[in-house]
Amino acid sequence: RLERVPPALACRSCRPRRAGMSAPRSKHEVRSRPGRARAPYVVFDEGGVLVVYKPPHWTMTTTMEMPRETSIQGWLGDSLGHCYPYLIEDPLQAGLVQRLDVETSGPVVVATRSETFRRMWQLRSAGHFYREYVALLH
């Protein structure tokens, strides 16, 4: 179970701009079936690190072929760029420390500061990141 947290806890003027960003009053189980949990949301926000839930069928980056409306990169800039300028300062990375395939849903690690991004990439390159996938068959 992933609990939604208020986005950009460090920025009191930060207001959600997209559907799915408001923090509910209770915990919600993340659903990975198409049609449910369609918008990303912040799961963790502390110390220059965000963990964002990526719904299935959302791309990680924006390209000519992939619309901005369903890219995590676009969503980060549009929803949180006013609180975390680093997310829009580097248009190629947008703070994305890791990526998930389009069909895959789950947590994504995002750095909100350049020094955090560099350090997390060093840790990732040194093999300190671990990912485990669970496949649900219906």
mmCIF file of the C-alpha atoms, coordinates in Angstrom:
data_MODEL
# 
_entry.id   MODEL 
# 
loop_
_atom_site.group_PDB 
_atom_site.id 
_atom_site.type_symbol 
_atom_site.label_atom_id 
_atom_site.label_alt_id 
_atom_site.label_comp_id 
_atom_site.label_asym_id 
_atom_site.label_entity_id 
_atom_site.label_seq_id 
_atom_site.pdbx_PDB_ins_code 
_atom_site.Cartn_x 
_atom_site.Cartn_y 
_atom_site.Cartn_z 
_atom_site.occupancy 
_atom_site.B_iso_or_equiv 
_atom_site.pdbx_formal_charge 
_atom_site.auth_seq_id 
_atom_site.auth_comp_id 
_atom_site.auth_asym_id 
_atom_site.auth_atom_id 
_atom_site.pdbx_PDB_model_num 
ATOM 1   C CA . ARG A 1 1   ? 0.000  0.000   0.000   1.00 0.00 ? 1   ARG A CA 1 
ATOM 2   C CA . LEU A 1 2   ? 1.272  3.423   -0.926  1.00 0.00 ? 2   LEU A CA 1 
ATOM 3   C CA . GLU A 1 3   ? 0.006  6.377   1.053   1.00 0.00 ? 3   GLU A CA 1 
ATOM 4   C CA . ARG A 1 4   ? -0.359 9.716   -0.664  1.00 0.00 ? 4   ARG A CA 1 
ATOM 5   C CA . VAL A 1 5   ? 1.397  12.584  1.043   1.00 0.00 ? 5   VAL A CA 1 
ATOM 6   C CA . PRO A 1 6   ? 0.897  16.297  0.516   1.00 0.00 ? 6   PRO A CA 1 
ATOM 7   C CA . PRO A 1 7   ? 3.110  17.350  -2.410  1.00 0.00 ? 7   PRO A CA 1 
ATOM 8   C CA . ALA A 1 8   ? 6.078  19.571  -1.762  1.00 0.00 ? 8   ALA A CA 1 
ATOM 9   C CA . LEU A 1 9   ? 5.890  19.544  2.006   1.00 0.00 ? 9   LEU A CA 1 
ATOM 10  C CA . ALA A 1 10  ? 8.743  22.042  2.165   1.00 0.00 ? 10  ALA A CA 1 
ATOM 11  C CA . CYS A 1 11  ? 6.864  24.591  0.063   1.00 0.00 ? 11  CYS A CA 1 
ATOM 12  C CA . ARG A 1 12  ? 3.787  25.961  1.834   1.00 0.00 ? 12  ARG A CA 1 
ATOM 13  C CA . SER A 1 13  ? 2.670  27.940  -1.210  1.00 0.00 ? 13  SER A CA 1 
ATOM 14  C CA . CYS A 1 14  ? 2.652  24.806  -3.349  1.00 0.00 ? 14  CYS A CA 1 
ATOM 15  C CA . ARG A 1 15  ? -0.822 23.892  -4.538  1.00 0.00 ? 15  ARG A CA 1 
ATOM 16  C CA . PRO A 1 16  ? -1.662 20.809  -6.619  1.00 0.00 ? 16  PRO A CA 1 
ATOM 17  C CA . ARG A 1 17  ? -2.410 21.675  -10.237 1.00 0.00 ? 17  ARG A CA 1 
ATOM 18  C CA . ARG A 1 18  ? -3.524 18.340  -11.641 1.00 0.00 ? 18  ARG A CA 1 
ATOM 19  C CA . ALA A 1 19  ? -6.170 15.826  -10.724 1.00 0.00 ? 19  ALA A CA 1 
ATOM 20  C CA . GLY A 1 20  ? -4.881 13.141  -8.421  1.00 0.00 ? 20  GLY A CA 1 
ATOM 21  C CA . MET A 1 21  ? -2.448 15.395  -6.589  1.00 0.00 ? 21  MET A CA 1 
ATOM 22  C CA . SER A 1 22  ? -4.555 16.231  -3.556  1.00 0.00 ? 22  SER A CA 1 
ATOM 23  C CA . ALA A 1 23  ? -3.811 14.253  -0.435  1.00 0.00 ? 23  ALA A CA 1 
ATOM 24  C CA . PRO A 1 24  ? -6.775 12.138  0.644   1.00 0.00 ? 24  PRO A CA 1 
ATOM 25  C CA . ARG A 1 25  ? -7.729 11.732  4.270   1.00 0.00 ? 25  ARG A CA 1 
ATOM 26  C CA . SER A 1 26  ? -7.107 7.994   4.285   1.00 0.00 ? 26  SER A CA 1 
ATOM 27  C CA . LYS A 1 27  ? -4.798 5.414   2.750   1.00 0.00 ? 27  LYS A CA 1 
ATOM 28  C CA . HIS A 1 28  ? -5.557 4.109   -0.728  1.00 0.00 ? 28  HIS A CA 1 
ATOM 29  C CA . GLU A 1 29  ? -4.395 0.903   -2.259  1.00 0.00 ? 29  GLU A CA 1 
ATOM 30  C CA . VAL A 1 30  ? -2.682 1.468   -5.577  1.00 0.00 ? 30  VAL A CA 1 
ATOM 31  C CA . ARG A 1 31  ? -4.496 -0.237  -8.430  1.00 0.00 ? 31  ARG A CA 1 
ATOM 32  C CA . SER A 1 32  ? -2.557 -1.185  -11.541 1.00 0.00 ? 32  SER A CA 1 
ATOM 33  C CA . ARG A 1 33  ? -5.483 -2.035  -13.786 1.00 0.00 ? 33  ARG A CA 1 
ATOM 34  C CA . PRO A 1 34  ? -6.118 0.325   -16.703 1.00 0.00 ? 34  PRO A CA 1 
ATOM 35  C CA . GLY A 1 35  ? -8.695 2.923   -15.792 1.00 0.00 ? 35  GLY A CA 1 
ATOM 36  C CA . ARG A 1 36  ? -7.749 3.169   -12.126 1.00 0.00 ? 36  ARG A CA 1 
ATOM 37  C CA . ALA A 1 37  ? -5.248 5.452   -10.413 1.00 0.00 ? 37  ALA A CA 1 
ATOM 38  C CA . ARG A 1 38  ? -4.766 7.300   -13.694 1.00 0.00 ? 38  ARG A CA 1 
ATOM 39  C CA . ALA A 1 39  ? -2.856 10.275  -12.324 1.00 0.00 ? 39  ALA A CA 1 
ATOM 40  C CA . PRO A 1 40  ? 0.559  10.127  -10.665 1.00 0.00 ? 40  PRO A CA 1 
ATOM 41  C CA . TYR A 1 41  ? 0.889  11.251  -7.081  1.00 0.00 ? 41  TYR A CA 1 
ATOM 42  C CA . VAL A 1 42  ? 3.603  11.912  -4.519  1.00 0.00 ? 42  VAL A CA 1 
ATOM 43  C CA . VAL A 1 43  ? 4.234  9.050   -2.084  1.00 0.00 ? 43  VAL A CA 1 
ATOM 44  C CA . PHE A 1 44  ? 7.312  10.484  -0.321  1.00 0.00 ? 44  PHE A CA 1 
ATOM 45  C CA . ASP A 1 45  ? 8.798  13.989  -0.188  1.00 0.00 ? 45  ASP A CA 1 
ATOM 46  C CA . GLU A 1 46  ? 11.818 14.631  1.999   1.00 0.00 ? 46  GLU A CA 1 
ATOM 47  C CA . GLY A 1 47  ? 15.422 15.806  1.828   1.00 0.00 ? 47  GLY A CA 1 
ATOM 48  C CA . GLY A 1 48  ? 15.547 16.523  -1.893  1.00 0.00 ? 48  GLY A CA 1 
ATOM 49  C CA . VAL A 1 49  ? 13.954 13.189  -2.832  1.00 0.00 ? 49  VAL A CA 1 
ATOM 50  C CA . LEU A 1 50  ? 10.475 12.490  -4.151  1.00 0.00 ? 50  LEU A CA 1 
ATOM 51  C CA . VAL A 1 51  ? 8.935  9.097   -4.697  1.00 0.00 ? 51  VAL A CA 1 
ATOM 52  C CA . VAL A 1 52  ? 6.123  9.364   -7.214  1.00 0.00 ? 52  VAL A CA 1 
ATOM 53  C CA . TYR A 1 53  ? 3.611  6.670   -8.136  1.00 0.00 ? 53  TYR A CA 1 
ATOM 54  C CA . LYS A 1 54  ? 3.707  6.127   -11.922 1.00 0.00 ? 54  LYS A CA 1 
ATOM 55  C CA . PRO A 1 55  ? 0.459  4.713   -13.286 1.00 0.00 ? 55  PRO A CA 1 
ATOM 56  C CA . PRO A 1 56  ? 0.523  2.201   -16.128 1.00 0.00 ? 56  PRO A CA 1 
ATOM 57  C CA . HIS A 1 57  ? 0.581  3.604   -19.671 1.00 0.00 ? 57  HIS A CA 1 
ATOM 58  C CA . TRP A 1 58  ? 2.320  6.826   -18.620 1.00 0.00 ? 58  TRP A CA 1 
ATOM 59  C CA . THR A 1 59  ? 5.697  7.488   -20.251 1.00 0.00 ? 59  THR A CA 1 
ATOM 60  C CA . MET A 1 60  ? 8.661  8.675   -18.230 1.00 0.00 ? 60  MET A CA 1 
ATOM 61  C CA . THR A 1 61  ? 9.732  11.404  -20.661 1.00 0.00 ? 61  THR A CA 1 
ATOM 62  C CA . THR A 1 62  ? 8.133  13.622  -23.270 1.00 0.00 ? 62  THR A CA 1 
ATOM 63  C CA . THR A 1 63  ? 8.973  13.032  -26.924 1.00 0.00 ? 63  THR A CA 1 
ATOM 64  C CA . MET A 1 64  ? 7.521  14.083  -30.261 1.00 0.00 ? 64  MET A CA 1 
ATOM 65  C CA . GLU A 1 65  ? 5.549  10.809  -30.351 1.00 0.00 ? 65  GLU A CA 1 
ATOM 66  C CA . MET A 1 66  ? 4.520  10.740  -26.693 1.00 0.00 ? 66  MET A CA 1 
ATOM 67  C CA . PRO A 1 67  ? 2.138  13.431  -25.432 1.00 0.00 ? 67  PRO A CA 1 
ATOM 68  C CA . ARG A 1 68  ? 3.166  15.624  -22.517 1.00 0.00 ? 68  ARG A CA 1 
ATOM 69  C CA . GLU A 1 69  ? -0.201 15.043  -20.828 1.00 0.00 ? 69  GLU A CA 1 
ATOM 70  C CA . THR A 1 70  ? 0.734  11.446  -19.976 1.00 0.00 ? 70  THR A CA 1 
ATOM 71  C CA . SER A 1 71  ? 4.443  11.811  -19.226 1.00 0.00 ? 71  SER A CA 1 
ATOM 72  C CA . ILE A 1 72  ? 5.895  11.801  -15.722 1.00 0.00 ? 72  ILE A CA 1 
ATOM 73  C CA . GLN A 1 73  ? 8.433  14.400  -16.879 1.00 0.00 ? 73  GLN A CA 1 
ATOM 74  C CA . GLY A 1 74  ? 5.663  16.772  -17.976 1.00 0.00 ? 74  GLY A CA 1 
ATOM 75  C CA . TRP A 1 75  ? 3.587  16.089  -14.872 1.00 0.00 ? 75  TRP A CA 1 
ATOM 76  C CA . LEU A 1 76  ? 6.540  16.837  -12.571 1.00 0.00 ? 76  LEU A CA 1 
ATOM 77  C CA . GLY A 1 77  ? 7.247  20.162  -14.265 1.00 0.00 ? 77  GLY A CA 1 
ATOM 78  C CA . ASP A 1 78  ? 3.604  21.221  -14.459 1.00 0.00 ? 78  ASP A CA 1 
ATOM 79  C CA . SER A 1 79  ? 2.618  20.073  -10.968 1.00 0.00 ? 79  SER A CA 1 
ATOM 80  C CA . LEU A 1 80  ? 5.743  20.579  -8.878  1.00 0.00 ? 80  LEU A CA 1 
ATOM 81  C CA . GLY A 1 81  ? 8.098  22.759  -10.932 1.00 0.00 ? 81  GLY A CA 1 
ATOM 82  C CA . HIS A 1 82  ? 6.989  25.922  -9.137  1.00 0.00 ? 82  HIS A CA 1 
ATOM 83  C CA . CYS A 1 83  ? 8.093  24.391  -5.806  1.00 0.00 ? 83  CYS A CA 1 
ATOM 84  C CA . TYR A 1 84  ? 11.109 22.503  -7.115  1.00 0.00 ? 84  TYR A CA 1 
ATOM 85  C CA . PRO A 1 85  ? 12.660 24.519  -9.991  1.00 0.00 ? 85  PRO A CA 1 
ATOM 86  C CA . TYR A 1 86  ? 15.254 21.804  -10.636 1.00 0.00 ? 86  TYR A CA 1 
ATOM 87  C CA . LEU A 1 87  ? 12.491 19.641  -12.115 1.00 0.00 ? 87  LEU A CA 1 
ATOM 88  C CA . ILE A 1 88  ? 12.183 22.088  -15.024 1.00 0.00 ? 88  ILE A CA 1 
ATOM 89  C CA . GLU A 1 89  ? 15.772 23.404  -15.182 1.00 0.00 ? 89  GLU A CA 1 
ATOM 90  C CA . ASP A 1 90  ? 17.107 20.204  -16.765 1.00 0.00 ? 90  ASP A CA 1 
ATOM 91  C CA . PRO A 1 91  ? 14.632 19.314  -19.523 1.00 0.00 ? 91  PRO A CA 1 
ATOM 92  C CA . LEU A 1 92  ? 16.414 16.060  -20.385 1.00 0.00 ? 92  LEU A CA 1 
ATOM 93  C CA . GLN A 1 93  ? 16.433 14.495  -16.919 1.00 0.00 ? 93  GLN A CA 1 
ATOM 94  C CA . ALA A 1 94  ? 13.750 16.419  -14.967 1.00 0.00 ? 94  ALA A CA 1 
ATOM 95  C CA . GLY A 1 95  ? 15.182 14.920  -11.780 1.00 0.00 ? 95  GLY A CA 1 
ATOM 96  C CA . LEU A 1 96  ? 14.369 11.363  -12.879 1.00 0.00 ? 96  LEU A CA 1 
ATOM 97  C CA . VAL A 1 97  ? 16.830 9.026   -11.195 1.00 0.00 ? 97  VAL A CA 1 
ATOM 98  C CA . GLN A 1 98  ? 15.301 5.866   -12.662 1.00 0.00 ? 98  GLN A CA 1 
ATOM 99  C CA . ARG A 1 99  ? 12.719 4.913   -15.239 1.00 0.00 ? 99  ARG A CA 1 
ATOM 100 C CA . LEU A 1 100 ? 9.933  2.395   -15.676 1.00 0.00 ? 100 LEU A CA 1 
ATOM 101 C CA . ASP A 1 101 ? 8.560  0.974   -18.916 1.00 0.00 ? 101 ASP A CA 1 
ATOM 102 C CA . VAL A 1 102 ? 5.340  2.481   -20.259 1.00 0.00 ? 102 VAL A CA 1 
ATOM 103 C CA . GLU A 1 103 ? 3.222  -0.523  -19.248 1.00 0.00 ? 103 GLU A CA 1 
ATOM 104 C CA . THR A 1 104 ? 4.779  -0.731  -15.770 1.00 0.00 ? 104 THR A CA 1 
ATOM 105 C CA . SER A 1 105 ? 3.283  1.002   -12.756 1.00 0.00 ? 105 SER A CA 1 
ATOM 106 C CA . GLY A 1 106 ? 5.028  1.652   -9.472  1.00 0.00 ? 106 GLY A CA 1 
ATOM 107 C CA . PRO A 1 107 ? 7.210  4.020   -7.476  1.00 0.00 ? 107 PRO A CA 1 
ATOM 108 C CA . VAL A 1 108 ? 9.747  6.232   -9.254  1.00 0.00 ? 108 VAL A CA 1 
ATOM 109 C CA . VAL A 1 109 ? 12.605 8.071   -7.510  1.00 0.00 ? 109 VAL A CA 1 
ATOM 110 C CA . VAL A 1 110 ? 12.977 11.763  -8.393  1.00 0.00 ? 110 VAL A CA 1 
ATOM 111 C CA . ALA A 1 111 ? 15.635 14.209  -7.171  1.00 0.00 ? 111 ALA A CA 1 
ATOM 112 C CA . THR A 1 112 ? 14.477 17.779  -6.531  1.00 0.00 ? 112 THR A CA 1 
ATOM 113 C CA . ARG A 1 113 ? 17.972 19.328  -6.341  1.00 0.00 ? 113 ARG A CA 1 
ATOM 114 C CA . SER A 1 114 ? 21.001 19.007  -8.622  1.00 0.00 ? 114 SER A CA 1 
ATOM 115 C CA . GLU A 1 115 ? 23.314 17.837  -5.812  1.00 0.00 ? 115 GLU A CA 1 
ATOM 116 C CA . THR A 1 116 ? 20.795 15.153  -4.823  1.00 0.00 ? 116 THR A CA 1 
ATOM 117 C CA . PHE A 1 117 ? 20.510 14.050  -8.460  1.00 0.00 ? 117 PHE A CA 1 
ATOM 118 C CA . ARG A 1 118 ? 24.296 13.713  -8.830  1.00 0.00 ? 118 ARG A CA 1 
ATOM 119 C CA . ARG A 1 119 ? 24.636 11.776  -5.567  1.00 0.00 ? 119 ARG A CA 1 
ATOM 120 C CA . MET A 1 120 ? 21.777 9.413   -6.397  1.00 0.00 ? 120 MET A CA 1 
ATOM 121 C CA . TRP A 1 121 ? 23.259 8.712   -9.840  1.00 0.00 ? 121 TRP A CA 1 
ATOM 122 C CA . GLN A 1 122 ? 26.592 7.891   -8.159  1.00 0.00 ? 122 GLN A CA 1 
ATOM 123 C CA . LEU A 1 123 ? 24.840 5.475   -5.807  1.00 0.00 ? 123 LEU A CA 1 
ATOM 124 C CA . ARG A 1 124 ? 22.895 3.930   -8.678  1.00 0.00 ? 124 ARG A CA 1 
ATOM 125 C CA . SER A 1 125 ? 26.054 3.528   -10.785 1.00 0.00 ? 125 SER A CA 1 
ATOM 126 C CA . ALA A 1 126 ? 27.771 1.844   -7.841  1.00 0.00 ? 126 ALA A CA 1 
ATOM 127 C CA . GLY A 1 127 ? 24.969 -0.737  -7.659  1.00 0.00 ? 127 GLY A CA 1 
ATOM 128 C CA . HIS A 1 128 ? 23.225 0.549   -4.528  1.00 0.00 ? 128 HIS A CA 1 
ATOM 129 C CA . PHE A 1 129 ? 19.756 0.607   -6.110  1.00 0.00 ? 129 PHE A CA 1 
ATOM 130 C CA . TYR A 1 130 ? 17.630 -2.514  -6.053  1.00 0.00 ? 130 TYR A CA 1 
ATOM 131 C CA . ARG A 1 131 ? 14.438 -3.084  -8.047  1.00 0.00 ? 131 ARG A CA 1 
ATOM 132 C CA . GLU A 1 132 ? 12.089 -5.998  -7.802  1.00 0.00 ? 132 GLU A CA 1 
ATOM 133 C CA . TYR A 1 133 ? 9.143  -6.598  -10.108 1.00 0.00 ? 133 TYR A CA 1 
ATOM 134 C CA . VAL A 1 134 ? 5.958  -8.453  -9.279  1.00 0.00 ? 134 VAL A CA 1 
ATOM 135 C CA . ALA A 1 135 ? 3.771  -9.647  -12.142 1.00 0.00 ? 135 ALA A CA 1 
ATOM 136 C CA . LEU A 1 136 ? 0.039  -9.974  -11.574 1.00 0.00 ? 136 LEU A CA 1 
ATOM 137 C CA . LEU A 1 137 ? -1.678 -12.409 -13.898 1.00 0.00 ? 137 LEU A CA 1 
ATOM 138 C CA . HIS A 1 138 ? -5.444 -12.417 -14.271 1.00 0.00 ? 138 HIS A CA 1 
# 
